[in-house]
PDB file of C-alpha atoms and ligand atoms in Angstrom:
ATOM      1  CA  UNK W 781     120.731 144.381  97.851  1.00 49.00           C
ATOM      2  CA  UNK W 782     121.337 141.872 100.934  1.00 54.00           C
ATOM      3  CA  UNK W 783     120.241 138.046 100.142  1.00 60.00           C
ATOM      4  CA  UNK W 784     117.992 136.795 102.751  1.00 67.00           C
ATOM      5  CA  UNK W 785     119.263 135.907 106.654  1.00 83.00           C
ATOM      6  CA  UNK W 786     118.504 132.700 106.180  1.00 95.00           C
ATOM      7  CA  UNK W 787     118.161 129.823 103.518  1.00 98.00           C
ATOM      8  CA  UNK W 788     116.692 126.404 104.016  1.00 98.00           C
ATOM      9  CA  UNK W 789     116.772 123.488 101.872  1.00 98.00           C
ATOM     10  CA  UNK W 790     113.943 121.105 102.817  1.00 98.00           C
ATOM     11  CA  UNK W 791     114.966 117.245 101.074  1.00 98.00           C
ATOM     12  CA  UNK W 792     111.048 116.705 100.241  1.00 97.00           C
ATOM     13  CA  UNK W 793     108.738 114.174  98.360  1.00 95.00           C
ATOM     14  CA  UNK W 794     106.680 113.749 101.109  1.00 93.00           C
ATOM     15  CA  UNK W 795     103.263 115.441 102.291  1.00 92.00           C
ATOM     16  CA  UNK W 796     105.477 116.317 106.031  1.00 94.00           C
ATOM     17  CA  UNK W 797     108.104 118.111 103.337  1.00 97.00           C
ATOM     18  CA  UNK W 798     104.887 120.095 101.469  1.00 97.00           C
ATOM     19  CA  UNK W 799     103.400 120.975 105.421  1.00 96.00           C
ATOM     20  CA  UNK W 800     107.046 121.713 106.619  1.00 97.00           C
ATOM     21  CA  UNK W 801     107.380 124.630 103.495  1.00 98.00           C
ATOM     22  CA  UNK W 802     104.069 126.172 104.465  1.00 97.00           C
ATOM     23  CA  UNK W 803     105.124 126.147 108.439  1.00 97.00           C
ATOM     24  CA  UNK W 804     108.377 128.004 107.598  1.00 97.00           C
ATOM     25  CA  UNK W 805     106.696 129.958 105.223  1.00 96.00           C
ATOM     26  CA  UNK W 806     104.564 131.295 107.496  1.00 96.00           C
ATOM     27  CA  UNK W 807     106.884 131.418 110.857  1.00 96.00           C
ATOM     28  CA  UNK W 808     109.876 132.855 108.730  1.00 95.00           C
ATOM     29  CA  UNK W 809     108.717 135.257 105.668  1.00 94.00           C
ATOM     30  CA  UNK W 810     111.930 136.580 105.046  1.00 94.00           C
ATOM     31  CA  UNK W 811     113.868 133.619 104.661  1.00 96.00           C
ATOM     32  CA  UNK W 812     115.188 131.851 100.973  1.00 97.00           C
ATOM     33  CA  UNK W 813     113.195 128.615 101.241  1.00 98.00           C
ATOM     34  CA  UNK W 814     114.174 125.375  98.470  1.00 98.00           C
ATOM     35  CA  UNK W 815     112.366 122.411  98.070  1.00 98.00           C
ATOM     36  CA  UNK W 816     114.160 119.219  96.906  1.00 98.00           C
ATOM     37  CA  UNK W 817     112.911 116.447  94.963  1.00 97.00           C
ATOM     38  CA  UNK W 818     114.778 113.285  93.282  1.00 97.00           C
ATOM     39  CA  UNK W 819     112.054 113.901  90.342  1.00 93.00           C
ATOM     40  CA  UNK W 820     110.593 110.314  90.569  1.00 87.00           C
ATOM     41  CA  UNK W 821     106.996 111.388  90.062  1.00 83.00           C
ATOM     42  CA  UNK W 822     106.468 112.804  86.783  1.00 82.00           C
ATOM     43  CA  UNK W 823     103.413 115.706  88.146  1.00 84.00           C
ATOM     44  CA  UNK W 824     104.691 116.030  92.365  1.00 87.00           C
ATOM     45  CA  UNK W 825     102.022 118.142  94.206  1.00 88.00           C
ATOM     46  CA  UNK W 826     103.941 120.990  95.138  1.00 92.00           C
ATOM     47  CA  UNK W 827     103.676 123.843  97.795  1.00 93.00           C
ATOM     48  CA  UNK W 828     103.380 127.118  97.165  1.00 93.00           C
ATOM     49  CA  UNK W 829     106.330 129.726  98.614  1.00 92.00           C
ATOM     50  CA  UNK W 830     109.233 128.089  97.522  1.00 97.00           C
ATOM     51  CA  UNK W 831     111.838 127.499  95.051  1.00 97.00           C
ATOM     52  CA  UNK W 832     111.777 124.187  93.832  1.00 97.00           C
ATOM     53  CA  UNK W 833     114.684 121.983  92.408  1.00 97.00           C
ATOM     54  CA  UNK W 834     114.528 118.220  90.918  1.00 97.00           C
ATOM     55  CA  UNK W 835     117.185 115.681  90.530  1.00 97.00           C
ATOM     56  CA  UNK W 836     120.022 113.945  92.570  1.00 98.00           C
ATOM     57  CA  UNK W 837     123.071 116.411  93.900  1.00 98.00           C
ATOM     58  CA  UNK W 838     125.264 113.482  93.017  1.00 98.00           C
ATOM     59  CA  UNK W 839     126.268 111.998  96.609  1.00 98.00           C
ATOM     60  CA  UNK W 840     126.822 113.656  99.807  1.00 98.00           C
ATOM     61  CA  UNK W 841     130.046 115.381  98.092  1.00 98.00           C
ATOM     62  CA  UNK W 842     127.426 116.953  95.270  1.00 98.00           C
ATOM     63  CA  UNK W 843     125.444 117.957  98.502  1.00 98.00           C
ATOM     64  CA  UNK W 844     127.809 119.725 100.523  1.00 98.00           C
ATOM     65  CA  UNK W 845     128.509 121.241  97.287  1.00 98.00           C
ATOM     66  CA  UNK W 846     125.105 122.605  96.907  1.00 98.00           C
ATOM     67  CA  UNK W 847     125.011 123.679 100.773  1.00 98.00           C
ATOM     68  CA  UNK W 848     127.887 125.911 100.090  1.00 98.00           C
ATOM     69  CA  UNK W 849     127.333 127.426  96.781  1.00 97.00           C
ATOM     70  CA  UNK W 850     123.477 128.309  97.984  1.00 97.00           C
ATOM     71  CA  UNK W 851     124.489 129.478 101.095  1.00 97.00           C
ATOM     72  CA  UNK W 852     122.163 127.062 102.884  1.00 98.00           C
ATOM     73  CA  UNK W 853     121.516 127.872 106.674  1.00 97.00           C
ATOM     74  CA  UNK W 854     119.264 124.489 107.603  1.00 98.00           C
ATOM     75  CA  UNK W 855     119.190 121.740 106.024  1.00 98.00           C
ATOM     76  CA  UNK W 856     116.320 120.175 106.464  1.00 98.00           C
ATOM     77  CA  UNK W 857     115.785 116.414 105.903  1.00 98.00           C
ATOM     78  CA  UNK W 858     111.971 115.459 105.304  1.00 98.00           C
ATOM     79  CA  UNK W 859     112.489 112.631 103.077  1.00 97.00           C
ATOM     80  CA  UNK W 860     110.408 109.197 103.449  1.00 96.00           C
ATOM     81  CA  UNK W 861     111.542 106.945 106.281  1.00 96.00           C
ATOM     82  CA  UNK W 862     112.454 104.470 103.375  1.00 96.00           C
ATOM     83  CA  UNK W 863     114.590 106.849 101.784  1.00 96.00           C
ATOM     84  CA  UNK W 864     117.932 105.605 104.149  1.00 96.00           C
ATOM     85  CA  UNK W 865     120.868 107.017 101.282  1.00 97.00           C
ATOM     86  CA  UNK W 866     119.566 110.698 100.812  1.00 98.00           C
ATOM     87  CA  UNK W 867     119.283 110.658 104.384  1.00 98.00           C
ATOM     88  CA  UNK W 868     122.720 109.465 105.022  1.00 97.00           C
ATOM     89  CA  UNK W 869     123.760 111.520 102.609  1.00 98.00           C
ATOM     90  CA  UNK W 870     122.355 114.469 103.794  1.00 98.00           C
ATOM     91  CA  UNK W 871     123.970 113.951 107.494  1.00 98.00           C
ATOM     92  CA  UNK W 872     127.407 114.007 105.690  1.00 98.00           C
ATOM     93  CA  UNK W 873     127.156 116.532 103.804  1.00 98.00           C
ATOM     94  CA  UNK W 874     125.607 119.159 106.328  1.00 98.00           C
ATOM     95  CA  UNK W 875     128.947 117.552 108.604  1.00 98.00           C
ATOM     96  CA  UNK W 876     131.439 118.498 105.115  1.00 98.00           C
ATOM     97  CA  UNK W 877     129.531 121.838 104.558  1.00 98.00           C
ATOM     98  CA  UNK W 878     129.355 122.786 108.426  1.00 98.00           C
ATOM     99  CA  UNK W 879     125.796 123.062 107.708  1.00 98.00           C
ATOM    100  CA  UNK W 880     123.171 122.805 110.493  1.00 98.00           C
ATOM    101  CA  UNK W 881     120.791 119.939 109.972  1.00 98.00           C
ATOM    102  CA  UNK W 882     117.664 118.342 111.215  1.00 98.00           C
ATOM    103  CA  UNK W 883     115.760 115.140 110.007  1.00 98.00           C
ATOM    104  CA  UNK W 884     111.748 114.783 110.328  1.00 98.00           C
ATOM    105  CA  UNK W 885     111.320 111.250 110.947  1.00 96.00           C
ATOM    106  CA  UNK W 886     107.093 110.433 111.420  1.00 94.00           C
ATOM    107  CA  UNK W 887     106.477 107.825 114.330  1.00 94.00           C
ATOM    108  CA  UNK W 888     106.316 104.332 113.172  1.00 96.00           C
ATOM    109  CA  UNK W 889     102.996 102.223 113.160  1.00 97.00           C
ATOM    110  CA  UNK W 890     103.029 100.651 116.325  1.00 96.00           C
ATOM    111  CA  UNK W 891     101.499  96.703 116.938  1.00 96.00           C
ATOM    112  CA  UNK W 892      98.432  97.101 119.393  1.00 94.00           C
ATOM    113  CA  UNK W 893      97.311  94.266 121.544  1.00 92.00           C
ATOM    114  CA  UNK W 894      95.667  92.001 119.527  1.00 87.00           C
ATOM    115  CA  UNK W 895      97.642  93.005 116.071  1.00 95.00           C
ATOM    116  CA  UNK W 896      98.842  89.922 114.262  1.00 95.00           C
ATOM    117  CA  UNK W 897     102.287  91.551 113.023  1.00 98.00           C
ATOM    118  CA  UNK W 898     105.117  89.407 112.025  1.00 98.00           C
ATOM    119  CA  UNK W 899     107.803  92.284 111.620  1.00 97.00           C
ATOM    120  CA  UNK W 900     110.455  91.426 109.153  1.00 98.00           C
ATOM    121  CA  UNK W 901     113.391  93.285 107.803  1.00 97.00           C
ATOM    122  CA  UNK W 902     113.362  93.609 104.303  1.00 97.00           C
ATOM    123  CA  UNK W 903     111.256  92.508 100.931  1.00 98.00           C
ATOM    124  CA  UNK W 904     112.992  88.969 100.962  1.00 98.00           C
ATOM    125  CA  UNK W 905     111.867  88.785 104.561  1.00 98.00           C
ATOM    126  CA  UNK W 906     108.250  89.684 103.836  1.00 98.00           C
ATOM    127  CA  UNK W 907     108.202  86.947 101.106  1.00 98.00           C
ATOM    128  CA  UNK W 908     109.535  84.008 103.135  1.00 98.00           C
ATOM    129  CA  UNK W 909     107.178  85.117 105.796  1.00 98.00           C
ATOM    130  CA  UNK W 910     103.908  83.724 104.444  1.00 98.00           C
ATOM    131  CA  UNK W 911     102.763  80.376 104.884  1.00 98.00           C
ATOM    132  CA  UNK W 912     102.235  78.233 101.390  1.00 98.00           C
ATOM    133  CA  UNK W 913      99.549  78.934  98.657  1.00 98.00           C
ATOM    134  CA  UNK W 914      98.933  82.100 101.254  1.00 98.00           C
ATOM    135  CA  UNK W 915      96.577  84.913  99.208  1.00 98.00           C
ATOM    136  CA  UNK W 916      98.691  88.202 100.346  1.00 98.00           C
ATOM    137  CA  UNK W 917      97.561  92.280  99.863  1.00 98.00           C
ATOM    138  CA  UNK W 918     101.226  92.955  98.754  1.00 98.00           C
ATOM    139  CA  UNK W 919     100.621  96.841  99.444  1.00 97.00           C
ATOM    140  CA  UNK W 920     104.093  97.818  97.928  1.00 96.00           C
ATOM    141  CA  UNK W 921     104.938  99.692  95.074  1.00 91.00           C
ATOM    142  CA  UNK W 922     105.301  97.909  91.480  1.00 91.00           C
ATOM    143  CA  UNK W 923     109.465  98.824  92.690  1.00 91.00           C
ATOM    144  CA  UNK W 924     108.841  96.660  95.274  1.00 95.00           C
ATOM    145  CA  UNK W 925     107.554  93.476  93.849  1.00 96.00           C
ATOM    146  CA  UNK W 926     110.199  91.462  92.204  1.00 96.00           C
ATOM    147  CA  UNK W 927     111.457  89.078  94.989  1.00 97.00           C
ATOM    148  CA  UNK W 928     107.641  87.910  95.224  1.00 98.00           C
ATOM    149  CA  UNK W 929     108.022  86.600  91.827  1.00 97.00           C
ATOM    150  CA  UNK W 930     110.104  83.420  93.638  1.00 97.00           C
ATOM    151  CA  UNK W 931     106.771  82.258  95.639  1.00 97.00           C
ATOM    152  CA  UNK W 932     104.926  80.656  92.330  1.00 97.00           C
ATOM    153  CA  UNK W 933     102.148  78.976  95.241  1.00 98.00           C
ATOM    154  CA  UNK W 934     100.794  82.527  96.670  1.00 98.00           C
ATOM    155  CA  UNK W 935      97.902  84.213  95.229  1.00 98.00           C
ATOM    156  CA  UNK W 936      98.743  87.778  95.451  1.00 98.00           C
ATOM    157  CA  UNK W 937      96.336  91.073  94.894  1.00 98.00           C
ATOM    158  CA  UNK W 938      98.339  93.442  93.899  1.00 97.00           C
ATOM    159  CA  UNK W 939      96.782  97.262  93.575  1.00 96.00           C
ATOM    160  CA  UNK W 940      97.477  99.598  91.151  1.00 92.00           C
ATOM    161  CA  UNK W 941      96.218 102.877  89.778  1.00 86.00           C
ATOM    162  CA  UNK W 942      96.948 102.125  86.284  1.00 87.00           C
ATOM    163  CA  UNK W 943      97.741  98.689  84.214  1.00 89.00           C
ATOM    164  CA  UNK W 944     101.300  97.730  84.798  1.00 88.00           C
ATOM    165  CA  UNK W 945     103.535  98.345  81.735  1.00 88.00           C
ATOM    166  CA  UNK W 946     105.136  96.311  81.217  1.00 90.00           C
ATOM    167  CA  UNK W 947     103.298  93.479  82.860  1.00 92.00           C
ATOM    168  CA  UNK W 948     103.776  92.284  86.548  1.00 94.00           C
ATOM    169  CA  UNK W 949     106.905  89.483  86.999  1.00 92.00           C
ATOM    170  CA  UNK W 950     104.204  87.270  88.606  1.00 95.00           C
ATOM    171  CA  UNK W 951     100.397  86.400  88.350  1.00 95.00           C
ATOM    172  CA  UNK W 952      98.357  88.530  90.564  1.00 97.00           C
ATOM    173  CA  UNK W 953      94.680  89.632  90.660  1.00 97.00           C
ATOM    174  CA  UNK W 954      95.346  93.500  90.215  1.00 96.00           C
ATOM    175  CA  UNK W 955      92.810  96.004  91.888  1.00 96.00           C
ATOM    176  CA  UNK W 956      92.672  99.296  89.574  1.00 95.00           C
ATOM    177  CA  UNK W 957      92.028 101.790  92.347  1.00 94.00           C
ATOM    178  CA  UNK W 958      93.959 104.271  95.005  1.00 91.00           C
ATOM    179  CA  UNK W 959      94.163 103.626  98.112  1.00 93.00           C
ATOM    180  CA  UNK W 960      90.929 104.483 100.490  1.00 94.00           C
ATOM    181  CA  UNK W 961      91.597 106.334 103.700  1.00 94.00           C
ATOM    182  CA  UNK W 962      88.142 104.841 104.581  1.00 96.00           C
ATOM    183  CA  UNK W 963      88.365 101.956 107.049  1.00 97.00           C
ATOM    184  CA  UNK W 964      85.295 100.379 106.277  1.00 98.00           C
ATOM    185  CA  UNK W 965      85.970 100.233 102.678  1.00 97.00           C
ATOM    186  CA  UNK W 966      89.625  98.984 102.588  1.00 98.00           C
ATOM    187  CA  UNK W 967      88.087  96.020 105.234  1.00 98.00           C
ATOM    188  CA  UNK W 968      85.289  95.667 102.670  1.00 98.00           C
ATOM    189  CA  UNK W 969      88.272  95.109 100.021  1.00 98.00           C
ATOM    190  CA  UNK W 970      89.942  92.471 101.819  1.00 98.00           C
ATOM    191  CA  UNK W 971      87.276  90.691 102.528  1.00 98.00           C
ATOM    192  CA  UNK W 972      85.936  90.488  99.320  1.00 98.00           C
ATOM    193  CA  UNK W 973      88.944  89.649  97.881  1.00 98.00           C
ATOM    194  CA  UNK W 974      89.630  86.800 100.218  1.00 98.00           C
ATOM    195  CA  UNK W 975      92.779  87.826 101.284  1.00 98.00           C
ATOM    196  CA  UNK W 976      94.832  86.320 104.003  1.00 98.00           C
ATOM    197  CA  UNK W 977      97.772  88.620 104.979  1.00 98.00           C
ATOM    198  CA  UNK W 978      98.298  91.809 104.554  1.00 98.00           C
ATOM    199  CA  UNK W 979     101.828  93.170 103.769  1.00 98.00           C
ATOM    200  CA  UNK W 980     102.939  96.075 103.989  1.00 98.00           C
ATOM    201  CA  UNK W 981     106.254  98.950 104.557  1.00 97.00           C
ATOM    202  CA  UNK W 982     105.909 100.525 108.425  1.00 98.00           C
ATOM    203  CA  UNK W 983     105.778 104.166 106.758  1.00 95.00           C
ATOM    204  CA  UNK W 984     104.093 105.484 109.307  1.00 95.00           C
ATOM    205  CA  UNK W 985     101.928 108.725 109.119  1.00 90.00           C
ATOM    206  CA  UNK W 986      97.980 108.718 108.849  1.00 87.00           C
ATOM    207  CA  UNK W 987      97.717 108.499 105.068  1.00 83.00           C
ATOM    208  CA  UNK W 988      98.301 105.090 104.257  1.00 89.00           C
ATOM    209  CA  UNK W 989      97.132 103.947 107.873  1.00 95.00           C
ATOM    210  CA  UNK W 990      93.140 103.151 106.337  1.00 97.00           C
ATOM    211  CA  UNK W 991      94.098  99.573 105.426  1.00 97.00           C
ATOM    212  CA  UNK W 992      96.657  98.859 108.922  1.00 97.00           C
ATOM    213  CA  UNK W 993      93.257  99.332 111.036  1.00 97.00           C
ATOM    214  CA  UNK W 994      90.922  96.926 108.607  1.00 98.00           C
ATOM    215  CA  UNK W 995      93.533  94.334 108.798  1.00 98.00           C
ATOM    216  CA  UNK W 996      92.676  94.951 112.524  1.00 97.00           C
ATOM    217  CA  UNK W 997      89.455  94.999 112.030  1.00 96.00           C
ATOM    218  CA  UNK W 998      88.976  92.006 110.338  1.00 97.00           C
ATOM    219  CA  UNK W 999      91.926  90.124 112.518  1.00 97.00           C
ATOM    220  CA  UNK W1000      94.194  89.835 109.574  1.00 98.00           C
ATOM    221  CA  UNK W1001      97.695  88.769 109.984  1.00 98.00           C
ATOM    222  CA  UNK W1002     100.203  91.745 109.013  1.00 98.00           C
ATOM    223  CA  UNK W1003     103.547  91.239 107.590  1.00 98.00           C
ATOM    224  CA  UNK W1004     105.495  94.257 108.682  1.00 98.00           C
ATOM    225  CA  UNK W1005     108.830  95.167 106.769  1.00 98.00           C
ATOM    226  CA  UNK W1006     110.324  97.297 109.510  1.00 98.00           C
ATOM    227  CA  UNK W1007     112.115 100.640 108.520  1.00 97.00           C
ATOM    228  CA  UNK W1008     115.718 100.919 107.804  1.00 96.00           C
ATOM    229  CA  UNK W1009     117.951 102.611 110.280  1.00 95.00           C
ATOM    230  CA  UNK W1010     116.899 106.369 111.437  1.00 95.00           C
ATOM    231  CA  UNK W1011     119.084 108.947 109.837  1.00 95.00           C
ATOM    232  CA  UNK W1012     121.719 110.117 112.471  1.00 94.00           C
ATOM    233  CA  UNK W1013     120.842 112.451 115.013  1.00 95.00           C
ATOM    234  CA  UNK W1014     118.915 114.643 115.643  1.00 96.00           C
ATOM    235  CA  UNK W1015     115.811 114.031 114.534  1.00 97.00           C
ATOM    236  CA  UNK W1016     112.487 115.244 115.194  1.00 97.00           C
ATOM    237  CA  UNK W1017     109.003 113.713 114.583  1.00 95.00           C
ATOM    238  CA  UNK W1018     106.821 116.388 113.709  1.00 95.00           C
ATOM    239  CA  UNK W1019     106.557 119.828 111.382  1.00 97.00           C
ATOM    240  CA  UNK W1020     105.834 121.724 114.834  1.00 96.00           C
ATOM    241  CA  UNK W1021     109.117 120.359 116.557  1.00 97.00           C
ATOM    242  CA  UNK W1022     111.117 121.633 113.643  1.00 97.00           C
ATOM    243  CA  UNK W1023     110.109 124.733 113.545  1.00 96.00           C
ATOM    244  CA  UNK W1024     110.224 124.898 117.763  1.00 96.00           C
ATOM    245  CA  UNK W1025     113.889 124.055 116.886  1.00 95.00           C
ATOM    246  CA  UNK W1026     114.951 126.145 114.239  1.00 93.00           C
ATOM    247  CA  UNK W1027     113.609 129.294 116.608  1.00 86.00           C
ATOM    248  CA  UNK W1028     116.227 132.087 116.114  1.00 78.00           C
TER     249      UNK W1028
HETATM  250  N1  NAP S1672     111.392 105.227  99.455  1.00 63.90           N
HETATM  251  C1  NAP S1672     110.077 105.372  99.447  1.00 63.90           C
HETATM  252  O1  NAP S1672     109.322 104.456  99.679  1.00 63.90           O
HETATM  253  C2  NAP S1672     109.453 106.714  99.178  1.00 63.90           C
HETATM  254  C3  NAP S1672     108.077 106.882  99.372  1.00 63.90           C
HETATM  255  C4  NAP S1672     107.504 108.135  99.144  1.00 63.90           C
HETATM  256  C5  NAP S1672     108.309 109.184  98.741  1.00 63.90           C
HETATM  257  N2  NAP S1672     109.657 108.987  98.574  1.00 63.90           N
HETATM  258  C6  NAP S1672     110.495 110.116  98.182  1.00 63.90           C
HETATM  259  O2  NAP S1672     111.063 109.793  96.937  1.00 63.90           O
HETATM  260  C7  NAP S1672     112.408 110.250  96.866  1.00 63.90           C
HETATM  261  C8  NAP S1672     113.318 109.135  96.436  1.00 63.90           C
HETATM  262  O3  NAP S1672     113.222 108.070  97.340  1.00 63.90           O
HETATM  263  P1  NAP S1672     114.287 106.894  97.322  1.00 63.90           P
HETATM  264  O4  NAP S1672     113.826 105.843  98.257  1.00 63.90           O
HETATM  265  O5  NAP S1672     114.629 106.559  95.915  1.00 63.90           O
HETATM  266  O6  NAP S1672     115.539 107.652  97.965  1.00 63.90           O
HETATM  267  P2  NAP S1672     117.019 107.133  98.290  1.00 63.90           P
HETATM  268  O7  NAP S1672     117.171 105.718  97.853  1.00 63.90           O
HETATM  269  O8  NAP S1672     117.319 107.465  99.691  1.00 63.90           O
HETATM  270  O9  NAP S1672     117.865 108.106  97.371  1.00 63.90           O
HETATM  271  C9  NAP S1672     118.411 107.718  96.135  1.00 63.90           C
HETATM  272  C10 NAP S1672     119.008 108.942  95.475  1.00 63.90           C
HETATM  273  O10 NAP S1672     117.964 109.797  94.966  1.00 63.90           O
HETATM  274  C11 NAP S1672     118.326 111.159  95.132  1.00 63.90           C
HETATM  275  N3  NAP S1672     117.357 111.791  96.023  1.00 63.90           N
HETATM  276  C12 NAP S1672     116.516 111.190  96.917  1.00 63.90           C
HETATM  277  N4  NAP S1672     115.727 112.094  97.509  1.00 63.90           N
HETATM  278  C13 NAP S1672     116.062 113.294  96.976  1.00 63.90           C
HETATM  279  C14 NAP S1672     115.569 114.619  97.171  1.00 63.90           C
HETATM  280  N5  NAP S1672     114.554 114.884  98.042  1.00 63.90           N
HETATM  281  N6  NAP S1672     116.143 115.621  96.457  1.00 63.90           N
HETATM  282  C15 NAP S1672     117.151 115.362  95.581  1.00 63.90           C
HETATM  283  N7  NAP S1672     117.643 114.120  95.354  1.00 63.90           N
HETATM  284  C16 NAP S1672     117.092 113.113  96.037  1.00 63.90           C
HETATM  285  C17 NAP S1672     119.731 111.159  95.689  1.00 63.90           C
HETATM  286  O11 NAP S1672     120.613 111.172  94.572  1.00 63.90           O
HETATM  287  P3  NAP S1672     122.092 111.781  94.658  1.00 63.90           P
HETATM  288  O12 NAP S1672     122.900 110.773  95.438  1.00 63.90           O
HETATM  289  O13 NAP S1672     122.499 111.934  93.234  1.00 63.90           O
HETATM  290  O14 NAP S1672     121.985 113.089  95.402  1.00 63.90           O
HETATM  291  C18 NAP S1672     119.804 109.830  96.407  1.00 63.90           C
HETATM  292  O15 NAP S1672     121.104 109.344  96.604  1.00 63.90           O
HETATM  293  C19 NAP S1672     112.745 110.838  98.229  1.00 63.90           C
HETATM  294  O16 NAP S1672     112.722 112.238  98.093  1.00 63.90           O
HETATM  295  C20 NAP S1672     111.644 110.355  99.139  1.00 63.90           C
HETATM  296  O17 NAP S1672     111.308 111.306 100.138  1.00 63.90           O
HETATM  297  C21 NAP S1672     110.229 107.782  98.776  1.00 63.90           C
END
């Protein structure tokens, strides 16, 4: 029996990866269709329609490995703007493999008038950004948190969804609670917990955008930690402009 026309490997762990798998799902039913994921969260939400495969490939050789022996038509880079080496990676390896590849890359936040952003370029940057005995919203993940620990004067809220095990490197008044997409409510948050800057990863996307707009709201200055570089081209910005591309 033939294999299918066409096989794409989508590089996921994103909710753009999940949409991008229904979208070719729906606008190619005949094709082989594998999600990737590095296997960092222990229970992923996953999309229905696919294969799905965990764990590293072992560097853009392991990659263009994997392109060849799967017979992979697209490779198709959704991965987290933050994620720079699989992306890097993955424009190697679809080069190595002769693969053709596109990378989803969501639009950044963008600074309206009357934002207070102080856009810096990494974790360090973020850190040495805020004035003394400052009471930050470090929204980062517990990954992220470390080079905070050198700032003994700030006040930090850190939130969480569980206790940290083991314990944070640094005293902070933990919130036990997802994020809100509410406005109102993440505003209410701050406020409450008398914070004075808010700091934060430009991911981008609407998800995470609840607590960018009640910094706005309540005229809080933003600490920005700007993206790494974009993968190489091209890249596209939305699930409808990949599959406009990928048109037979
Ligand atoms: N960085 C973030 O803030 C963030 C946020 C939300 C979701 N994520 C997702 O979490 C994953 C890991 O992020 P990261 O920042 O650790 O990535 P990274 O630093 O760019 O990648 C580190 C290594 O993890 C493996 N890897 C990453 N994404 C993979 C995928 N989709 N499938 C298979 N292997 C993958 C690769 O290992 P090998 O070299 O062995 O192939 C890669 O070299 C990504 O899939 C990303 O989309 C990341």
């Amino acid at each position: 029996m033939p294999g299918p026309a066409e096989t794409f490997l989508v590089l996921g762990g994103t909710a753009e990866a999940n949409r991008l798998v229904a979208a070719l799902g729906a606008a190619r039913p005949a094709a082989r269709i594998i999600l990737s994921l590095a296997g960092r969260t222990t229970t992923p939400v996953l999309p229905a329609g696919c294969e799905i495969r965990v764990g590293g490939f072992g560097g853009s050789d392991g990659l263009a490995a994997h392109l060849s022996r799967e017979g992979v038509t697209w490779l198709l880079d959704a991965t987290h703007p933050f994620a720079a080496r699989i992306s890097r990676n993955a424009a190697r390896a679809a080069h190595d493999a002769g693969t053709r590849r596109l990378a989803l890359v969501r639009p950044p936040w963008i600074a309206d008038a009357g934002d207070r952003w102080t856009s810096v370029a990494c974790l360090a940057g973020a850190r040495d950004a805020l004035p003394a005995n400052a009471r930050p919203f470090l929204a980062l993940g517990r990954q992220h948190l470390a080079p905070f620990a050198a700032r003994p004067d700030l006040k930090p809220v850190v939130r969480m969804i569980e206790e940290p095990e083991p314990p944070l490197p640094f005293a902070a008044e933990i919130v036990l609670a997802r994020p809100s997409a509410d406005v109102a409510e993440e505003a209410g948050l701050l406020a409450r917990l008398a914070v004075t800057h808010l700091v934060c990863r430009n991911s981008g996307g609407s998800a995470s955008f609840a607590k960018i707009a009640a910094a706005r709201k309540l005229g809080l200055p933003v600490i920005m930690i700007d993206r790494p570089p974009e993968p190489p081209p091209p890249v596209v910005r939305s699930v409808a402009e990949i599959i406009a591309a990928i048109a037979p």
